[in-house]
Short mmCIF file of N, CA and C in Angstrom, two decimals:
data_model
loop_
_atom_site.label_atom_id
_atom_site.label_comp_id
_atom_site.label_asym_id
_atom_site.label_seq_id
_atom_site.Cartn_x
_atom_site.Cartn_y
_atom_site.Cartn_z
N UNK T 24 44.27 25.37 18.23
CA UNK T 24 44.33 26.47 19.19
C UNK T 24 43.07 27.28 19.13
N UNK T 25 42.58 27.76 20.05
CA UNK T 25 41.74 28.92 20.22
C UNK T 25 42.32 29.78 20.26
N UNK T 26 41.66 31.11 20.30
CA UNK T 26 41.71 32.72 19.86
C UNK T 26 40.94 32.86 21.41
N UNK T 27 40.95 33.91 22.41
CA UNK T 27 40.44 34.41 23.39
C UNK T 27 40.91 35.56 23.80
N UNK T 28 40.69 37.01 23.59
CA UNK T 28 40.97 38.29 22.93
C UNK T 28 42.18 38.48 22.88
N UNK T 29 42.39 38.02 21.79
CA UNK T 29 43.78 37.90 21.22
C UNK T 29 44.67 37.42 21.28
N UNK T 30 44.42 36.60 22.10
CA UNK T 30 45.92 35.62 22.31
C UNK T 30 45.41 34.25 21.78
N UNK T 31 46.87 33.66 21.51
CA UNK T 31 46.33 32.16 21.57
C UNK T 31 47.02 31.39 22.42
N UNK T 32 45.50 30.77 22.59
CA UNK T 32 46.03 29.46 23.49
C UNK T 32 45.79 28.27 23.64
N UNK T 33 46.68 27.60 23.71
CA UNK T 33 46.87 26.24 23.03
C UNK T 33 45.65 25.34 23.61
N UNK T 34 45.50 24.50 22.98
CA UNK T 34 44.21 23.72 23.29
C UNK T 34 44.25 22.85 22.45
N UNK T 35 42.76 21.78 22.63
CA UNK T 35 42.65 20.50 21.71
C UNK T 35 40.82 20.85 20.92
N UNK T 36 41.21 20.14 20.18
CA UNK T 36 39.77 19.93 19.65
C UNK T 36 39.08 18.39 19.27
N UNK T 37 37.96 18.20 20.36
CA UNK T 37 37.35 16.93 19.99
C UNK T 37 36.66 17.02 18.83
N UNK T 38 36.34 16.12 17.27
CA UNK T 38 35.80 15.94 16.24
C UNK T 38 35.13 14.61 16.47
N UNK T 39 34.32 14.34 16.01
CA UNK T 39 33.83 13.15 15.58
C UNK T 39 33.27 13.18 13.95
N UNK T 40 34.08 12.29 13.38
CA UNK T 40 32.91 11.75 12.04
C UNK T 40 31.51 10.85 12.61
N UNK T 41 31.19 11.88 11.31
CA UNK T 41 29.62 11.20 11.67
C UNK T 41 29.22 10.73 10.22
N UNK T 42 28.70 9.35 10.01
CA UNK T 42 28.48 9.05 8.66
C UNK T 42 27.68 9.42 8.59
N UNK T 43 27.59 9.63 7.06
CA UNK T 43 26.07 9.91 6.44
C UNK T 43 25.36 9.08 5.64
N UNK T 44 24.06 8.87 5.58
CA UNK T 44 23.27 8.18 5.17
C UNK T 44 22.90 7.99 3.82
N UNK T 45 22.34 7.72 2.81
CA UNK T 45 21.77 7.36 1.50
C UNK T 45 20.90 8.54 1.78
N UNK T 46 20.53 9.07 0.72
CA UNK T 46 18.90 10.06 0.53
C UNK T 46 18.25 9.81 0.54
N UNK T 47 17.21 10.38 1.32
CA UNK T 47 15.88 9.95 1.82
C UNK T 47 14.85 9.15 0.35
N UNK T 48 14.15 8.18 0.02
CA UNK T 48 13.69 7.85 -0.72
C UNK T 48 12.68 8.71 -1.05
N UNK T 49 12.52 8.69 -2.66
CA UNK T 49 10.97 9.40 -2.66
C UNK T 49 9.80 8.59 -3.24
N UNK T 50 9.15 9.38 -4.23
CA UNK T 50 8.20 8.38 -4.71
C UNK T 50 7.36 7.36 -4.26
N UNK T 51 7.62 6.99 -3.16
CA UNK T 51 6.96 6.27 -2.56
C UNK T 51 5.43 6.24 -2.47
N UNK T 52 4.59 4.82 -3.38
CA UNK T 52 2.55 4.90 -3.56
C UNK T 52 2.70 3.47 -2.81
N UNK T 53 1.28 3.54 -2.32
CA UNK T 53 0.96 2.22 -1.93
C UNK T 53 0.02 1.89 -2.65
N UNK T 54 -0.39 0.84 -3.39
CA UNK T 54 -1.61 0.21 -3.88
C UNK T 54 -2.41 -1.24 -3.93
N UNK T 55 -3.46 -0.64 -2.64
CA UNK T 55 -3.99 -1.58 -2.11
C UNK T 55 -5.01 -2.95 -2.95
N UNK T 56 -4.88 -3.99 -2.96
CA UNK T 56 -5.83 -4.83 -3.52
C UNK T 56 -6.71 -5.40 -2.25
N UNK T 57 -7.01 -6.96 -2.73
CA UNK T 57 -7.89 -7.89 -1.66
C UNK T 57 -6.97 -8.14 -0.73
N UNK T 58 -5.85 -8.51 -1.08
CA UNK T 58 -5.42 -9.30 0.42
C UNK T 58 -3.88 -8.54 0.23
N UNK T 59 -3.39 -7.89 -0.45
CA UNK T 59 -2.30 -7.67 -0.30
C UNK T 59 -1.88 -6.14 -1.07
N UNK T 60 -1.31 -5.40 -0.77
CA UNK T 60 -0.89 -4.06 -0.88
C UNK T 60 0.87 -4.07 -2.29
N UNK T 61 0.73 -3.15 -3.12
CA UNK T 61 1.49 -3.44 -3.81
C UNK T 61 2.24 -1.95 -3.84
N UNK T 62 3.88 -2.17 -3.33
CA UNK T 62 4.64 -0.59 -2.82
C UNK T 62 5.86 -0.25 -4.02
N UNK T 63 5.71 0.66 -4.60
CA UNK T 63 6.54 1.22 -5.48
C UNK T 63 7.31 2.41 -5.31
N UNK T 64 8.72 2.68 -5.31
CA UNK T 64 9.35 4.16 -5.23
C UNK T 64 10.33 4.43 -6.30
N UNK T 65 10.96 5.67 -6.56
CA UNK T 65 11.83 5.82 -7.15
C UNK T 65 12.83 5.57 -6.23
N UNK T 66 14.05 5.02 -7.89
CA UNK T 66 15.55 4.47 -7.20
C UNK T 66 16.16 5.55 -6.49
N UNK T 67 17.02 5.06 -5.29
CA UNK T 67 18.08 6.20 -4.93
C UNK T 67 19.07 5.69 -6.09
N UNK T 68 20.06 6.93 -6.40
CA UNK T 68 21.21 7.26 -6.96
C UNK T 68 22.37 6.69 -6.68
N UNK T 69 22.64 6.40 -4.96
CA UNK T 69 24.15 6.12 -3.99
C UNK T 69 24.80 5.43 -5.15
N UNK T 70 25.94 5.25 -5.25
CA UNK T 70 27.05 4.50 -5.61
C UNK T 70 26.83 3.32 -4.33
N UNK T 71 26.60 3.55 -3.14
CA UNK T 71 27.20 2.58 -2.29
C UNK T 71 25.70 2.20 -1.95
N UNK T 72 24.42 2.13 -2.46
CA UNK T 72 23.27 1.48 -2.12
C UNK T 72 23.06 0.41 -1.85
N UNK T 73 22.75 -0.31 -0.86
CA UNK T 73 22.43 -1.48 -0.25
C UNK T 73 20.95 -2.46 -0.60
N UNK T 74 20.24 -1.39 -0.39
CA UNK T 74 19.19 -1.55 -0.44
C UNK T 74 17.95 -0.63 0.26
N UNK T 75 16.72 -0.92 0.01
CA UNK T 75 15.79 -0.27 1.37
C UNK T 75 14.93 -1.30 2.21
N UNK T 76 15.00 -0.44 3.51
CA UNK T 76 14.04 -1.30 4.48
C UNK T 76 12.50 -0.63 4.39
N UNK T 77 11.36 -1.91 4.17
CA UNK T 77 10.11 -1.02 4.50
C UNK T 77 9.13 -1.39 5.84
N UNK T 78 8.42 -0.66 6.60
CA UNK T 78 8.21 -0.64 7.83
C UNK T 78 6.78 -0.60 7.56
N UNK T 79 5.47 -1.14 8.24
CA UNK T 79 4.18 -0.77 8.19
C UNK T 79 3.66 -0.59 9.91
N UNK T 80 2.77 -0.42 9.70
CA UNK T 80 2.18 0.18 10.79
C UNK T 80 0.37 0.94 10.72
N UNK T 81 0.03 0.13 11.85
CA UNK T 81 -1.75 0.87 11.72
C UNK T 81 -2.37 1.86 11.83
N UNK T 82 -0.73 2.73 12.07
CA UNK T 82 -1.65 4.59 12.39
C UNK T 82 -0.73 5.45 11.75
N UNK T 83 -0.83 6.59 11.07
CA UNK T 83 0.32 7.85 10.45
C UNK T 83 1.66 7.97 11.06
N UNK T 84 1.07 7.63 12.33
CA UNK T 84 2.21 8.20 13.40
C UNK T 84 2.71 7.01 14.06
N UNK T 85 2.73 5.52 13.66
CA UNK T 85 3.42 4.73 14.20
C UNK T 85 2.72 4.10 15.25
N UNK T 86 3.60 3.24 15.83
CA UNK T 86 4.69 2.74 15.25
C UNK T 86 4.50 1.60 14.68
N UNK T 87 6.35 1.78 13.71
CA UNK T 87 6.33 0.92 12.38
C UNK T 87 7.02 -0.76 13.11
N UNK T 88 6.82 -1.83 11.91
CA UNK T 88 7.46 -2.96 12.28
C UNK T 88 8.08 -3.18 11.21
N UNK T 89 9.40 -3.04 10.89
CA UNK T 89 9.92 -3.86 9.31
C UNK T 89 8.97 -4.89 8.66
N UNK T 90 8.91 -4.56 7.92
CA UNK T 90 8.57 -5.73 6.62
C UNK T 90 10.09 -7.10 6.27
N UNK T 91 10.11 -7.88 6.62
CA UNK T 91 11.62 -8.79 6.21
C UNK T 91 12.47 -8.22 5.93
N UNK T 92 13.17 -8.83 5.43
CA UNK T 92 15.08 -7.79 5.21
C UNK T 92 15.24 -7.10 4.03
N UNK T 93 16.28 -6.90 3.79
CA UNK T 93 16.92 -5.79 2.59
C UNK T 93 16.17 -5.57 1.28
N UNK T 94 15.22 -5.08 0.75
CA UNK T 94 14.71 -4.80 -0.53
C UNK T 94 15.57 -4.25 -1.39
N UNK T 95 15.94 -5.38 -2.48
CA UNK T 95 17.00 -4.60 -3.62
C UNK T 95 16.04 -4.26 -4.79
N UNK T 96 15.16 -4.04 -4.55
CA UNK T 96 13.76 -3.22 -5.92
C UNK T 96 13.50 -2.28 -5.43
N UNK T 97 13.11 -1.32 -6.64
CA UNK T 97 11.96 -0.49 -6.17
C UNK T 97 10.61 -0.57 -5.84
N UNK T 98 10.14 -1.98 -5.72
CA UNK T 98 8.60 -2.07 -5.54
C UNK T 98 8.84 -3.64 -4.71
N UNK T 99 7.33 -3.75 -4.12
CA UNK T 99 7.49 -4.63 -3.15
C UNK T 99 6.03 -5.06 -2.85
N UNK T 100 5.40 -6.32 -2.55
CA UNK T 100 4.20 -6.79 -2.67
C UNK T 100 4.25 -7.58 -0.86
N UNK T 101 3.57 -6.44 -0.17
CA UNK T 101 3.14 -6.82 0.96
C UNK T 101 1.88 -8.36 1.11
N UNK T 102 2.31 -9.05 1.33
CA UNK T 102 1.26 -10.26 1.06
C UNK T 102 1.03 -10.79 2.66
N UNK T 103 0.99 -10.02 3.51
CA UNK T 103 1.22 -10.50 4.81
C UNK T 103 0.24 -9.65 5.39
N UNK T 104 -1.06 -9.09 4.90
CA UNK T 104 -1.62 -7.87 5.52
C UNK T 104 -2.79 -8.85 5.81
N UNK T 105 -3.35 -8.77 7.17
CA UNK T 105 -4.52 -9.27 7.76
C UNK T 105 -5.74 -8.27 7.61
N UNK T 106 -6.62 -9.26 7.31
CA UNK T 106 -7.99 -8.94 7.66
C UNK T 106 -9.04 -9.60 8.58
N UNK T 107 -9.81 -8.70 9.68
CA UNK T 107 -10.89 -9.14 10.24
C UNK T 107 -11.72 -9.96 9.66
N UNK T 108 -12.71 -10.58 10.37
CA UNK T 108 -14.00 -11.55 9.82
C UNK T 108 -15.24 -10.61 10.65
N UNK T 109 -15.95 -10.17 9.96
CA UNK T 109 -17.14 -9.94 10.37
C UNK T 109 -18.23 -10.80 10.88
N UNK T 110 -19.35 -10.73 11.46
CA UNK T 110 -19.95 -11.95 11.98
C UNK T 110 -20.92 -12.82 11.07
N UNK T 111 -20.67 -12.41 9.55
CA UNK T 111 -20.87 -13.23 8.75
C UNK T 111 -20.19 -13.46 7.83
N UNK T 112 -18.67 -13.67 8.38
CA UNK T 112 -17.60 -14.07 7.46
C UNK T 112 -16.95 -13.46 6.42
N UNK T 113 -17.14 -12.24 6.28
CA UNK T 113 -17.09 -11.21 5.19
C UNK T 113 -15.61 -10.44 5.91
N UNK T 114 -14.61 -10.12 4.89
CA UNK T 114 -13.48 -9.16 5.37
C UNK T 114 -14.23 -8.62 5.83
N UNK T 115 -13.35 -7.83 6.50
CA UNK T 115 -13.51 -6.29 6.88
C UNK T 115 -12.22 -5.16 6.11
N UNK T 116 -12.50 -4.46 5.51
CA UNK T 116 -11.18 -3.52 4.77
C UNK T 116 -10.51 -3.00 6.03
N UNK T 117 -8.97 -2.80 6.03
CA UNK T 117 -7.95 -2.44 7.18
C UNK T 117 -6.63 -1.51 6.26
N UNK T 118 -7.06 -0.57 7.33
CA UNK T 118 -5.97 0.30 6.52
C UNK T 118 -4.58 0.39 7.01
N UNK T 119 -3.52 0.27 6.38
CA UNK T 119 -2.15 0.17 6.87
C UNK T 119 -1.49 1.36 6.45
N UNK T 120 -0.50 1.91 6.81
CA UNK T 120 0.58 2.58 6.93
C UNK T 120 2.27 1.84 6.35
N UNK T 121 2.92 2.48 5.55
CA UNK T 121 4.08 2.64 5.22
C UNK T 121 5.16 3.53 4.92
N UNK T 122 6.51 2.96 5.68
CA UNK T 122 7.35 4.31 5.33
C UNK T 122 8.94 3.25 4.90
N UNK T 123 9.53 4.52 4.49
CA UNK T 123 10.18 3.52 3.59
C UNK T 123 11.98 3.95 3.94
N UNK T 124 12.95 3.57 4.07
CA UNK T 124 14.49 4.04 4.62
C UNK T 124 15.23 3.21 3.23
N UNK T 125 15.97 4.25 2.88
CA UNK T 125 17.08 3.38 1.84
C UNK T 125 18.38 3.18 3.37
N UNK T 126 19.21 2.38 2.74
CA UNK T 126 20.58 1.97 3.43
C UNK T 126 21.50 1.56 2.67
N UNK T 127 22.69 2.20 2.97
CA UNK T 127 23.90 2.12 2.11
C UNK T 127 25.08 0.58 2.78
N UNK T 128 25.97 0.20 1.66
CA UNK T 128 26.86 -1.05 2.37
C UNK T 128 27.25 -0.83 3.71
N UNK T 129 27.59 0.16 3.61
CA UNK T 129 27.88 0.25 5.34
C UNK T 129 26.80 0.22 6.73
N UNK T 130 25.88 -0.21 6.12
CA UNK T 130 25.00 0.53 7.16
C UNK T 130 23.96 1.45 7.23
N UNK T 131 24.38 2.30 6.72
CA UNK T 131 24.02 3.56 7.39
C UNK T 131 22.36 3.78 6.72
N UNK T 132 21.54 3.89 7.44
CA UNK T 132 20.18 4.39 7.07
C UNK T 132 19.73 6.03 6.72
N UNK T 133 19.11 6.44 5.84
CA UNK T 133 18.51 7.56 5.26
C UNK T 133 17.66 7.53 6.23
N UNK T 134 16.98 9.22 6.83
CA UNK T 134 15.61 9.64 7.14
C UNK T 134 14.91 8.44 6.19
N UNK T 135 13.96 7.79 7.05
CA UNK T 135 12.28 7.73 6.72
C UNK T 135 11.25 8.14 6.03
N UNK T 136 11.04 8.04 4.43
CA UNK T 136 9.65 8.62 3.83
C UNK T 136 8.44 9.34 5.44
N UNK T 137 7.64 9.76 4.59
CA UNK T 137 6.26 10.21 5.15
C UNK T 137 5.64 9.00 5.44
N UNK T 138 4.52 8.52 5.86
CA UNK T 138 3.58 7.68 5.42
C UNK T 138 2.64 7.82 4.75
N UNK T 139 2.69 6.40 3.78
CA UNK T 139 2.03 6.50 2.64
C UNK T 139 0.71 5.53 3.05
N UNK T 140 -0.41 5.67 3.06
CA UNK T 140 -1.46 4.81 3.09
C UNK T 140 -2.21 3.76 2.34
N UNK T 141 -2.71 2.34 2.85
CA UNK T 141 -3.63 1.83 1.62
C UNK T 141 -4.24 0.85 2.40
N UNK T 142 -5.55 0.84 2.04
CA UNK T 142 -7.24 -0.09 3.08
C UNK T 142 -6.91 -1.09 1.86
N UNK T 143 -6.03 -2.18 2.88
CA UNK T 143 -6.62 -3.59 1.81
C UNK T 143 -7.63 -4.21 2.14
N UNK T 144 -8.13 -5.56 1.41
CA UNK T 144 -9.83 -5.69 1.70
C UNK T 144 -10.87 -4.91 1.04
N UNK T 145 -10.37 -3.62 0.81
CA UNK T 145 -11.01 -2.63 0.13
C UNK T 145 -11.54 -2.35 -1.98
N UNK T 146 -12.01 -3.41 -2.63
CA UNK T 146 -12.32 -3.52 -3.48
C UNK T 146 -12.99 -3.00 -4.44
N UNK T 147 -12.62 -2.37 -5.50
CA UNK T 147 -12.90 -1.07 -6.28
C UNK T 147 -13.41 -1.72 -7.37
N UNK T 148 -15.11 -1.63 -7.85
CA UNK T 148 -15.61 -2.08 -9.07
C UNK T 148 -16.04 -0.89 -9.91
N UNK T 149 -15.86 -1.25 -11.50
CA UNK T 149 -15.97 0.02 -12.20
C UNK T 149 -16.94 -0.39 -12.91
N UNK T 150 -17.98 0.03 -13.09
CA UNK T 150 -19.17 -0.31 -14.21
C UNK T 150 -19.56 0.76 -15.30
N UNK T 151 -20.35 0.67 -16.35
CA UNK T 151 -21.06 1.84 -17.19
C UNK T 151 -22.07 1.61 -16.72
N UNK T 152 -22.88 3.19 -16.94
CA UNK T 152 -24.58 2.97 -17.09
C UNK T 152 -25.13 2.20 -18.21
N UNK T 153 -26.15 1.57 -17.38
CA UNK T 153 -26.95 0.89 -18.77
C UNK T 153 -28.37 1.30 -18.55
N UNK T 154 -28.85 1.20 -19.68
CA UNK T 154 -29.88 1.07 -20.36
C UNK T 154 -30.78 0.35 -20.86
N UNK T 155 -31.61 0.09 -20.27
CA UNK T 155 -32.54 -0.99 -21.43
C UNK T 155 -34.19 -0.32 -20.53
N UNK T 156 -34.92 -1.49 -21.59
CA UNK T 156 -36.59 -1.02 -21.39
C UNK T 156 -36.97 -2.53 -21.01
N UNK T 157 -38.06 -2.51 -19.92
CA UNK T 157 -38.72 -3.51 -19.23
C UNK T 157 -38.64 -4.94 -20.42
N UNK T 158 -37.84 -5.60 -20.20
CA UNK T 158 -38.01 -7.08 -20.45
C UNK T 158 -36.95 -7.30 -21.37
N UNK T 159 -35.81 -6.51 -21.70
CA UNK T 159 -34.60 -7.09 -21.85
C UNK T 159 -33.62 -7.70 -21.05
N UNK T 160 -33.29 -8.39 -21.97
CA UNK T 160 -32.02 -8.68 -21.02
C UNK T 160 -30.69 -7.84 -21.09
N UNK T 161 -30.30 -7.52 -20.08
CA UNK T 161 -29.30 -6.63 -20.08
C UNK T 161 -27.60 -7.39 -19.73
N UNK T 162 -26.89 -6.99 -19.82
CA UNK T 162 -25.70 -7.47 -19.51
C UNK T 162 -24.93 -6.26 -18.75
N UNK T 163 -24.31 -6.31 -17.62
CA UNK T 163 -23.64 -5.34 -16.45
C UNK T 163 -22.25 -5.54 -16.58
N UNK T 164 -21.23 -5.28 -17.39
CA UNK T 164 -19.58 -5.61 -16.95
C UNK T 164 -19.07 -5.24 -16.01
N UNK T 165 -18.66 -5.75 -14.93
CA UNK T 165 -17.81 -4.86 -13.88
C UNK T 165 -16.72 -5.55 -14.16
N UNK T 166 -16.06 -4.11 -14.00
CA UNK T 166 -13.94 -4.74 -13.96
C UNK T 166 -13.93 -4.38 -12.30
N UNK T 167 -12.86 -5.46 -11.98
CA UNK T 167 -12.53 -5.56 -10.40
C UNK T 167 -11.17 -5.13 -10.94
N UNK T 168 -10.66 -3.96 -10.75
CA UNK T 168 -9.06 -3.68 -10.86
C UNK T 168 -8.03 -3.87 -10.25
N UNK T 169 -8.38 -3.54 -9.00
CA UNK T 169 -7.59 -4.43 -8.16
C UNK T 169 -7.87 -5.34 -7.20
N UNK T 170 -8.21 -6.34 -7.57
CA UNK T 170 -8.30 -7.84 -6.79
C UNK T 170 -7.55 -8.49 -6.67
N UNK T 171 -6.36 -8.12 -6.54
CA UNK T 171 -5.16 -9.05 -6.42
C UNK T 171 -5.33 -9.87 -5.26
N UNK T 172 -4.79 -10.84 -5.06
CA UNK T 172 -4.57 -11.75 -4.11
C UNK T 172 -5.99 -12.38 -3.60
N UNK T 173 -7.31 -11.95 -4.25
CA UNK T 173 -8.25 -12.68 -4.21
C UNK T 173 -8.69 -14.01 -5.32
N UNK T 174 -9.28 -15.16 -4.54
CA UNK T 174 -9.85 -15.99 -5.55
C UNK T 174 -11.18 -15.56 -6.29
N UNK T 175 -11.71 -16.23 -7.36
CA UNK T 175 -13.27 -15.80 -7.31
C UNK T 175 -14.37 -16.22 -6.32
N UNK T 176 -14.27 -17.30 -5.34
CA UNK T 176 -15.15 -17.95 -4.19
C UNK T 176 -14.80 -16.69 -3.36
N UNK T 177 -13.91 -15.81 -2.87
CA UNK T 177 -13.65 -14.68 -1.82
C UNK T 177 -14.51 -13.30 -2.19
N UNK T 178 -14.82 -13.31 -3.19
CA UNK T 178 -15.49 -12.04 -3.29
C UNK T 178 -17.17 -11.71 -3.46
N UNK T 179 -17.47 -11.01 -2.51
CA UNK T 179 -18.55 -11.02 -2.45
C UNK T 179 -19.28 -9.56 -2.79
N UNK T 180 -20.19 -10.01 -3.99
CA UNK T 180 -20.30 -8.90 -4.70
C UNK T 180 -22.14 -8.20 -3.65
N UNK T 181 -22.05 -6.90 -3.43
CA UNK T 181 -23.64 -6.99 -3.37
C UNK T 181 -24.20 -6.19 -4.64
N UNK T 182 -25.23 -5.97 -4.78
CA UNK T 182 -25.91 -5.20 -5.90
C UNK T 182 -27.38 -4.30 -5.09
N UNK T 183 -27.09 -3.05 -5.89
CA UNK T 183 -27.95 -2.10 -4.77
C UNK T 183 -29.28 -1.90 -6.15
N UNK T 184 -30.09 -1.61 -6.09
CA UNK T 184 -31.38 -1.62 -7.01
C UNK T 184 -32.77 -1.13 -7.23
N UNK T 185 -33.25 -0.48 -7.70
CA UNK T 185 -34.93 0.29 -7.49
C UNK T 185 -35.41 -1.25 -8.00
N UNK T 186 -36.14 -1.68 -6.60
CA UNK T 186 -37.09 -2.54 -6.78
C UNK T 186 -38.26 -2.70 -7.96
N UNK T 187 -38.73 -1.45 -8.02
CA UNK T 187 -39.58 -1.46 -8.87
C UNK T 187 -39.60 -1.64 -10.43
N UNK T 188 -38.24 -1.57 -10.49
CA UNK T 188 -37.93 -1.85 -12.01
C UNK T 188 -36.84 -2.72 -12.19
N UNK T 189 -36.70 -3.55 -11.03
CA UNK T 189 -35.54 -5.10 -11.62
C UNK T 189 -36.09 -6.07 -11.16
N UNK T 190 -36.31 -7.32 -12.00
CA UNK T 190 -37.25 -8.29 -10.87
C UNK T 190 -35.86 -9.60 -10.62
N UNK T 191 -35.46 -9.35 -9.33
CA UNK T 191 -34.31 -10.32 -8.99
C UNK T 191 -34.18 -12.06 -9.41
N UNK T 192 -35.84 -11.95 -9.40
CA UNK T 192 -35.40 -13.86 -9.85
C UNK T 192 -35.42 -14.02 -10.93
N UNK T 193 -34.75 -13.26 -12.01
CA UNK T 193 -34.30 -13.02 -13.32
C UNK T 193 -32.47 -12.63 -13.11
N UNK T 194 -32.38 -12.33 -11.96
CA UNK T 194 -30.69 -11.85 -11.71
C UNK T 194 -30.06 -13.20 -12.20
N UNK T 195 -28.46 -13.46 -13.17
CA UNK T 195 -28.41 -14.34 -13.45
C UNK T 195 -26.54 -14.05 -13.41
N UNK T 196 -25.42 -14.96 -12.64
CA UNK T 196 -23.81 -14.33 -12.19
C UNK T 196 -23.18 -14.86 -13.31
N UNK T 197 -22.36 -14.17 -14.15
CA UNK T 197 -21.61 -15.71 -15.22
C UNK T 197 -19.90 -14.43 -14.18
N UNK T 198 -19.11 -15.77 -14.35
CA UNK T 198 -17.96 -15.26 -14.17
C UNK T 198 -17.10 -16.06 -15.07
#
């Protein structure tokens, strides 16, 4: 019944249930290598968790395309990310977009993470300074940290240099 100044009068009331969804995921990093992007979040909690769906996409703002079906992990190894060829065969780094939806047995989908970003193709070398005096031989370590999904024939290293003090046909690659 309703109330309408003071009286009542009889009436109905339409309700609908409306389900509710799993909690929005959080945690959600992307970490990009050579050819493939590697996605980690914290677990949802649900009792009734299904799983999560993850979506990528080439701009902040969409739009997304699922990644395959139901993810029952918290982490997930995008191996499906393309790269350009430059006109001398060289990647090109491409940056992707991800957002991430948990879903419960029934169905029902959580809000959408933010998007999280990562330029695969994009190859990160870490070196020390060195030191030496005209006519040693020196040795350069670089760690490639994340090169995942590259061979060693795919990577192409350049090296930048004061001419005047490296003489290149002494440069010598051990891998």
């Amino acid at each position: 019944t309703r109330i309408a100044g003071g009286l009542r009068i009889p009436g109905t009331c339409d309700a609908a249930l409306v389900p509710l969804g799993p909690a929005m995921p959080t945690g959600l990093t992307a970490a990009a290598g050579g050819l493939e992007v590697a996605l980690r979040w914290d677990a949802n909690l649900e009792a009734d968790l299904a799983g999560y769906y993850l979506y990528r996409g080439d701009a902040a703002a969409g739009p997304f395309t699922r990644l395959g079906g139901l993810v029952a992990a918290t982490q997930h190894r995008d191996t499906t990310v393309e790269l350009a060829l430059d006109a001398e065969n060289r990647y090109l780094p491409r940056e992707y977009f991800y957002v991430l939806e948990a879903v419960d047995t029934d169905g029902n989908a959580s809000p959408r993470t933010a998007p999280v970003a990562a330029t695969a193709g994009l190859i990160i070398l870490e070196n020390t300074d060195v030191n030496a005096r005209r006519g040693e031989e020196v040795r350069i370590p670089i760690s490639v940290r994340n090169a995942t999904g590259l061979t060693p024939h795919a990577l192409l290293l350049g090296l930048a240099f004061d001419a005047g003090y490296f003489d290149l046909s002494s440069l010598r690659v051990e891998i």
